[in-house]
Short mmCIF file of C-alpha atoms in Angstrom, two decimals:
data_model
loop_
_atom_site.label_atom_id
_atom_site.label_comp_id
_atom_site.label_asym_id
_atom_site.label_seq_id
_atom_site.Cartn_x
_atom_site.Cartn_y
_atom_site.Cartn_z
CA MET A 1 11.57 19.50 -30.61
CA ASN A 2 8.71 18.49 -32.91
CA LEU A 3 6.33 17.36 -30.18
CA THR A 4 3.09 15.49 -30.77
CA VAL A 5 0.47 15.47 -28.02
CA SER A 6 -2.16 12.74 -27.82
CA THR A 7 -4.30 11.12 -25.17
CA LEU A 8 -3.96 7.47 -24.32
CA ALA A 9 -7.49 7.00 -25.66
CA GLN A 10 -6.31 8.32 -29.01
CA ARG A 11 -3.10 6.25 -28.98
CA PRO A 12 -3.80 2.98 -27.12
CA ASP A 13 -0.83 1.48 -28.96
CA LEU A 14 1.43 3.56 -26.68
CA LYS A 15 0.09 1.94 -23.49
CA ASP A 16 2.92 -0.54 -22.96
CA GLU A 17 5.58 2.11 -23.57
CA LEU A 18 3.74 4.41 -21.19
CA LEU A 19 3.57 1.81 -18.44
CA ASN A 20 7.28 1.04 -18.84
CA LEU A 21 8.46 4.63 -18.38
CA GLU A 22 10.90 5.25 -15.55
CA ASN A 23 9.40 5.90 -12.13
CA THR A 24 11.06 8.89 -10.46
CA TRP A 25 8.87 9.00 -7.33
CA PRO A 26 10.69 8.30 -4.03
CA GLU A 27 10.16 4.69 -3.01
CA PHE A 28 7.88 5.48 -0.07
CA ILE A 29 5.58 7.63 -2.26
CA ARG A 30 4.94 4.55 -4.40
CA HIS A 31 3.08 3.05 -1.45
CA ASP A 32 0.37 5.68 -1.23
CA PRO A 33 -2.74 3.44 -1.28
CA LEU A 34 -4.86 5.79 -3.38
CA GLY A 35 -2.01 6.35 -5.78
CA ASN A 36 -1.64 2.60 -6.21
CA LEU A 37 -5.35 2.35 -6.91
CA TYR A 38 -5.25 4.99 -9.66
CA TYR A 39 -2.05 3.69 -11.28
CA HIS A 40 -3.33 0.12 -11.51
CA ARG A 41 -3.26 -0.52 -15.26
CA ASP A 42 -6.97 -1.44 -15.43
CA ILE A 43 -8.07 1.61 -13.42
CA LEU A 44 -5.70 3.85 -15.37
CA ALA A 45 -7.37 2.72 -18.58
CA GLN A 46 -10.69 4.08 -17.28
CA PHE A 47 -9.19 7.58 -17.47
CA ALA A 48 -7.41 7.21 -20.81
CA ASP A 49 -9.28 10.24 -22.17
CA HIS A 50 -7.40 12.42 -19.69
CA LEU A 51 -3.94 10.90 -19.85
CA VAL A 52 -1.97 13.25 -22.07
CA ILE A 53 1.11 11.84 -23.78
CA ALA A 54 3.90 13.91 -25.35
CA HIS A 55 5.90 11.98 -27.92
CA THR A 56 8.15 12.35 -30.94
CA SER A 57 8.89 10.03 -33.84
CA ALA A 58 12.56 9.89 -32.86
CA ASP A 59 12.34 9.57 -29.07
CA GLY A 60 8.98 7.95 -28.35
CA ILE A 61 7.25 9.17 -25.20
CA VAL A 62 9.17 12.05 -23.65
CA GLY A 63 6.58 13.14 -21.09
CA LYS A 64 3.03 12.75 -19.86
CA ALA A 65 0.33 14.35 -17.77
CA HIS A 66 -2.14 12.39 -15.66
CA ALA A 67 -5.46 14.06 -14.92
CA ILE A 68 -8.75 12.92 -13.47
CA PRO A 69 -12.20 14.52 -13.81
CA LEU A 70 -14.17 14.84 -10.61
CA LEU A 71 -17.19 16.40 -9.00
CA PHE A 72 -16.32 18.83 -6.24
CA GLN A 73 -18.68 21.25 -4.59
CA GLY A 74 -17.08 23.67 -2.19
CA GLU A 75 -15.72 27.16 -2.01
CA ARG A 76 -12.21 26.12 -0.95
CA LEU A 77 -10.18 23.33 -2.47
CA PRO A 78 -9.96 20.39 -0.04
CA GLU A 79 -7.23 19.60 2.45
CA ASP A 80 -6.81 16.05 1.12
CA GLY A 81 -5.29 17.26 -2.15
CA TRP A 82 -3.79 14.49 -4.29
CA ASP A 83 -5.37 11.57 -2.42
CA GLY A 84 -8.72 13.35 -2.38
CA ALA A 85 -8.60 14.09 -6.11
CA ILE A 86 -8.10 10.40 -6.87
CA ARG A 87 -10.82 9.30 -4.45
CA ARG A 88 -13.34 11.83 -5.77
CA GLY A 89 -12.43 11.08 -9.38
CA ILE A 90 -12.97 7.35 -9.02
CA GLN A 91 -16.17 7.95 -7.06
CA THR A 92 -17.43 10.30 -9.77
CA LYS A 93 -16.70 7.66 -12.40
CA VAL A 94 -18.29 4.77 -10.51
CA LEU A 95 -21.43 6.71 -9.58
CA GLY A 96 -21.87 8.14 -13.05
CA GLU A 97 -21.79 11.73 -11.76
CA VAL A 98 -21.07 14.71 -13.99
CA PRO A 99 -17.60 16.10 -13.20
CA ASN A 100 -17.13 19.84 -12.89
CA MET A 101 -13.36 19.95 -12.47
CA LEU A 102 -10.22 18.40 -13.91
CA ALA A 103 -7.42 17.67 -11.44
CA ALA A 104 -3.87 17.11 -12.62
CA LEU A 105 -2.16 14.31 -10.71
CA GLU A 106 1.26 14.15 -12.32
CA ILE A 107 3.24 15.96 -14.98
CA PHE A 108 6.33 13.98 -15.89
CA VAL A 109 9.30 14.53 -18.18
CA ARG A 110 11.78 11.78 -18.92
CA SER A 111 15.02 12.39 -17.04
CA ASP A 112 17.08 12.50 -20.25
CA LYS A 113 14.77 15.17 -21.68
CA GLN A 114 14.67 17.53 -18.72
CA GLY A 115 15.93 21.09 -19.08
CA LEU A 116 14.28 21.54 -22.48
CA GLY A 117 11.15 23.33 -21.27
CA LEU A 118 8.97 20.26 -21.80
CA SER A 119 7.20 20.47 -18.44
CA GLY A 120 5.77 23.86 -19.38
CA ARG A 121 4.73 22.62 -22.82
CA ILE A 122 3.01 19.57 -21.35
CA LEU A 123 1.26 21.78 -18.78
CA ASP A 124 0.04 24.03 -21.61
CA ALA A 125 -1.18 20.95 -23.49
CA LEU A 126 -3.11 19.80 -20.43
CA ARG A 127 -4.71 23.22 -20.03
CA GLN A 128 -5.77 23.11 -23.68
CA HIS A 129 -7.10 19.59 -23.24
CA ALA A 130 -9.20 20.73 -20.29
CA LYS A 131 -10.58 23.60 -22.34
CA ASP A 132 -11.39 21.28 -25.26
CA GLN A 133 -13.20 18.97 -22.84
CA GLY A 134 -15.31 21.84 -21.53
CA PHE A 135 -13.70 22.23 -18.12
CA ALA A 136 -13.51 25.77 -16.80
CA GLU A 137 -10.39 25.04 -14.81
CA VAL A 138 -7.60 22.65 -14.01
CA VAL A 139 -6.58 22.31 -10.36
CA VAL A 140 -3.23 20.87 -9.37
CA PRO A 141 -2.03 19.67 -5.96
CA VAL A 142 1.54 20.67 -6.75
CA ARG A 143 4.41 18.83 -5.10
CA PRO A 144 7.07 21.59 -4.93
CA ASN A 145 10.23 20.01 -6.26
CA GLY A 146 12.58 22.63 -4.83
CA LYS A 147 11.66 22.19 -1.17
CA ASN A 148 14.65 20.55 0.49
CA ASP A 149 14.17 21.63 4.11
CA ILE A 150 11.59 19.28 5.60
CA HIS A 151 11.24 21.50 8.66
CA ASP A 152 10.28 24.54 6.59
CA PRO A 153 6.46 24.85 6.88
CA MET A 154 4.75 24.52 3.51
CA PRO A 155 2.60 27.66 3.98
CA SER A 156 5.80 29.64 4.40
CA TYR A 157 7.67 27.99 1.53
CA ALA A 158 4.81 28.06 -0.99
CA TYR A 159 4.40 31.82 -0.86
CA ARG A 160 8.10 32.68 -0.77
CA THR A 161 9.11 34.71 -3.82
CA ARG A 162 12.20 35.93 -5.63
CA GLU A 163 12.97 39.57 -6.38
CA ASP A 164 10.91 39.34 -9.58
CA GLY A 165 7.84 38.30 -7.58
CA LEU A 166 7.77 34.71 -8.83
CA PRO A 167 7.91 31.74 -6.42
CA VAL A 168 11.31 30.51 -5.31
CA ASP A 169 10.16 26.99 -6.10
CA PRO A 170 10.88 26.11 -9.76
CA TRP A 171 7.81 23.92 -10.28
CA LEU A 172 5.47 26.46 -8.71
CA ARG A 173 7.19 29.10 -10.86
CA THR A 174 6.36 27.10 -13.99
CA HIS A 175 2.71 26.97 -13.00
CA ILE A 176 2.52 30.69 -12.26
CA ARG A 177 4.21 31.57 -15.56
CA ALA A 178 1.63 29.39 -17.31
CA GLY A 179 -1.16 31.47 -15.77
CA GLY A 180 -1.93 29.52 -12.61
CA THR A 181 -2.62 31.01 -9.21
CA ILE A 182 -1.78 29.59 -5.80
CA GLU A 183 -5.07 28.86 -4.02
CA GLY A 184 -3.83 27.48 -0.70
CA ILE A 185 -2.24 24.49 0.98
CA ALA A 186 -3.52 20.92 0.88
CA HIS A 187 -2.18 20.03 4.31
CA ARG A 188 -2.77 16.27 4.05
CA SER A 189 -2.44 15.76 0.32
CA MET A 190 -0.74 12.37 0.63
CA VAL A 191 -1.00 10.09 3.64
CA ILE A 192 1.22 7.03 3.69
CA ALA A 193 1.16 4.75 6.72
CA GLY A 194 2.98 1.51 7.28
CA THR A 195 4.66 -0.75 9.78
CA LEU A 196 8.20 0.08 10.84
CA GLU A 197 9.38 -2.98 8.93
CA LYS A 198 7.88 -1.59 5.73
CA TRP A 199 9.32 1.87 6.32
CA ARG A 200 12.75 0.35 6.93
CA ASN A 201 12.47 -1.46 3.58
CA TRP A 202 11.26 1.69 1.79
CA THR A 203 13.95 3.99 3.21
CA GLY A 204 16.87 1.88 4.38
CA LEU A 205 16.72 3.74 7.69
CA PRO A 206 16.70 2.07 11.14
CA MET A 207 13.48 3.80 12.25
CA ASP A 208 14.41 2.98 15.85
CA THR A 209 13.44 6.20 17.62
CA SER A 210 9.97 7.62 18.17
CA GLY A 211 9.37 11.07 16.76
CA PRO A 212 10.04 12.88 13.48
CA VAL A 213 12.46 11.19 11.09
CA GLU A 214 14.13 12.86 8.10
CA VAL A 215 13.66 10.78 4.93
CA SER A 216 15.27 11.60 1.61
CA GLY A 217 12.70 12.88 -0.88
CA ALA A 218 10.15 13.79 1.77
CA LEU A 219 8.71 17.28 2.15
CA THR A 220 7.98 16.87 5.87
CA PRO A 221 9.26 14.46 8.54
CA VAL A 222 7.94 10.93 8.81
CA LEU A 223 6.38 10.42 12.24
CA CYS A 224 7.72 7.24 13.82
CA ASP A 225 6.01 5.42 16.72
CA ILE A 226 8.24 2.69 18.15
CA GLU A 227 5.78 1.62 20.85
CA HIS A 228 3.04 0.83 18.35
CA GLY A 229 5.36 -0.32 15.56
CA ASN A 230 4.30 2.00 12.78
CA ALA A 231 5.06 5.29 11.05
CA VAL A 232 3.07 7.74 8.99
CA TYR A 233 3.96 10.38 6.44
CA ILE A 234 1.55 13.27 5.87
CA GLU A 235 2.60 15.39 2.92
CA PRO A 236 1.30 18.89 2.22
CA ASN A 237 1.00 20.04 -1.38
CA VAL A 238 0.15 23.41 -2.87
CA TRP A 239 -3.15 23.94 -4.67
CA VAL A 240 -2.73 25.79 -7.96
CA ARG A 241 -5.73 26.74 -10.09
CA HIS A 242 -5.55 27.23 -13.86
CA ARG A 243 -8.52 28.93 -15.49
CA THR A 244 -9.20 27.82 -19.06
CA ARG A 245 -11.63 30.68 -19.77
CA VAL A 246 -14.34 28.45 -21.23
#
């Protein structure tokens, strides 16, 4: 595939097509408050320099990578993962601080173009973009797409390997093959809270018993509290660090 890679800042004419791409996130994930803040079209435009678009003349946009520059000072990557990257990135922008890190928020391939190795190519393009922008590293709060047992602890799953030493998770495997290293677990990477009525609408489940509830597409159980009428989902992700060797 003859792939062209641009940023949204370089190709603002692709904005409408970009915003109309399919959304493959589970419904409840679309109600992460910090995610909704970042993906608001006017906020998104503030980070157009770091929104990488993969496109072809025949197929239009086939994939994308969202990233956000941020200032982070600490020896260990933070527990708040994806939510924290968005919060720190917007704070860095608003306060006019100098970012020292680029965090990848999403790498997406159109469903009809999956299986062609595009996710790895887009990841490589994002690494190169970070290097061109002067960032020494890209950090990614990876959402492991192969984890289907919500009761399997993330620290156990993330470090599980095949006979060849690579992770059992296919998305983590792509990152490791690209040169990334697993740095640890972001135990509360996404936090989504809502009333039981909202959760029933998001999931189609009765949500009528207090305690952990299995929800399709979740990596851990949703914690339901009937007495107080709400539920909360706390998702762990896996921090992966990519050095760009600047």
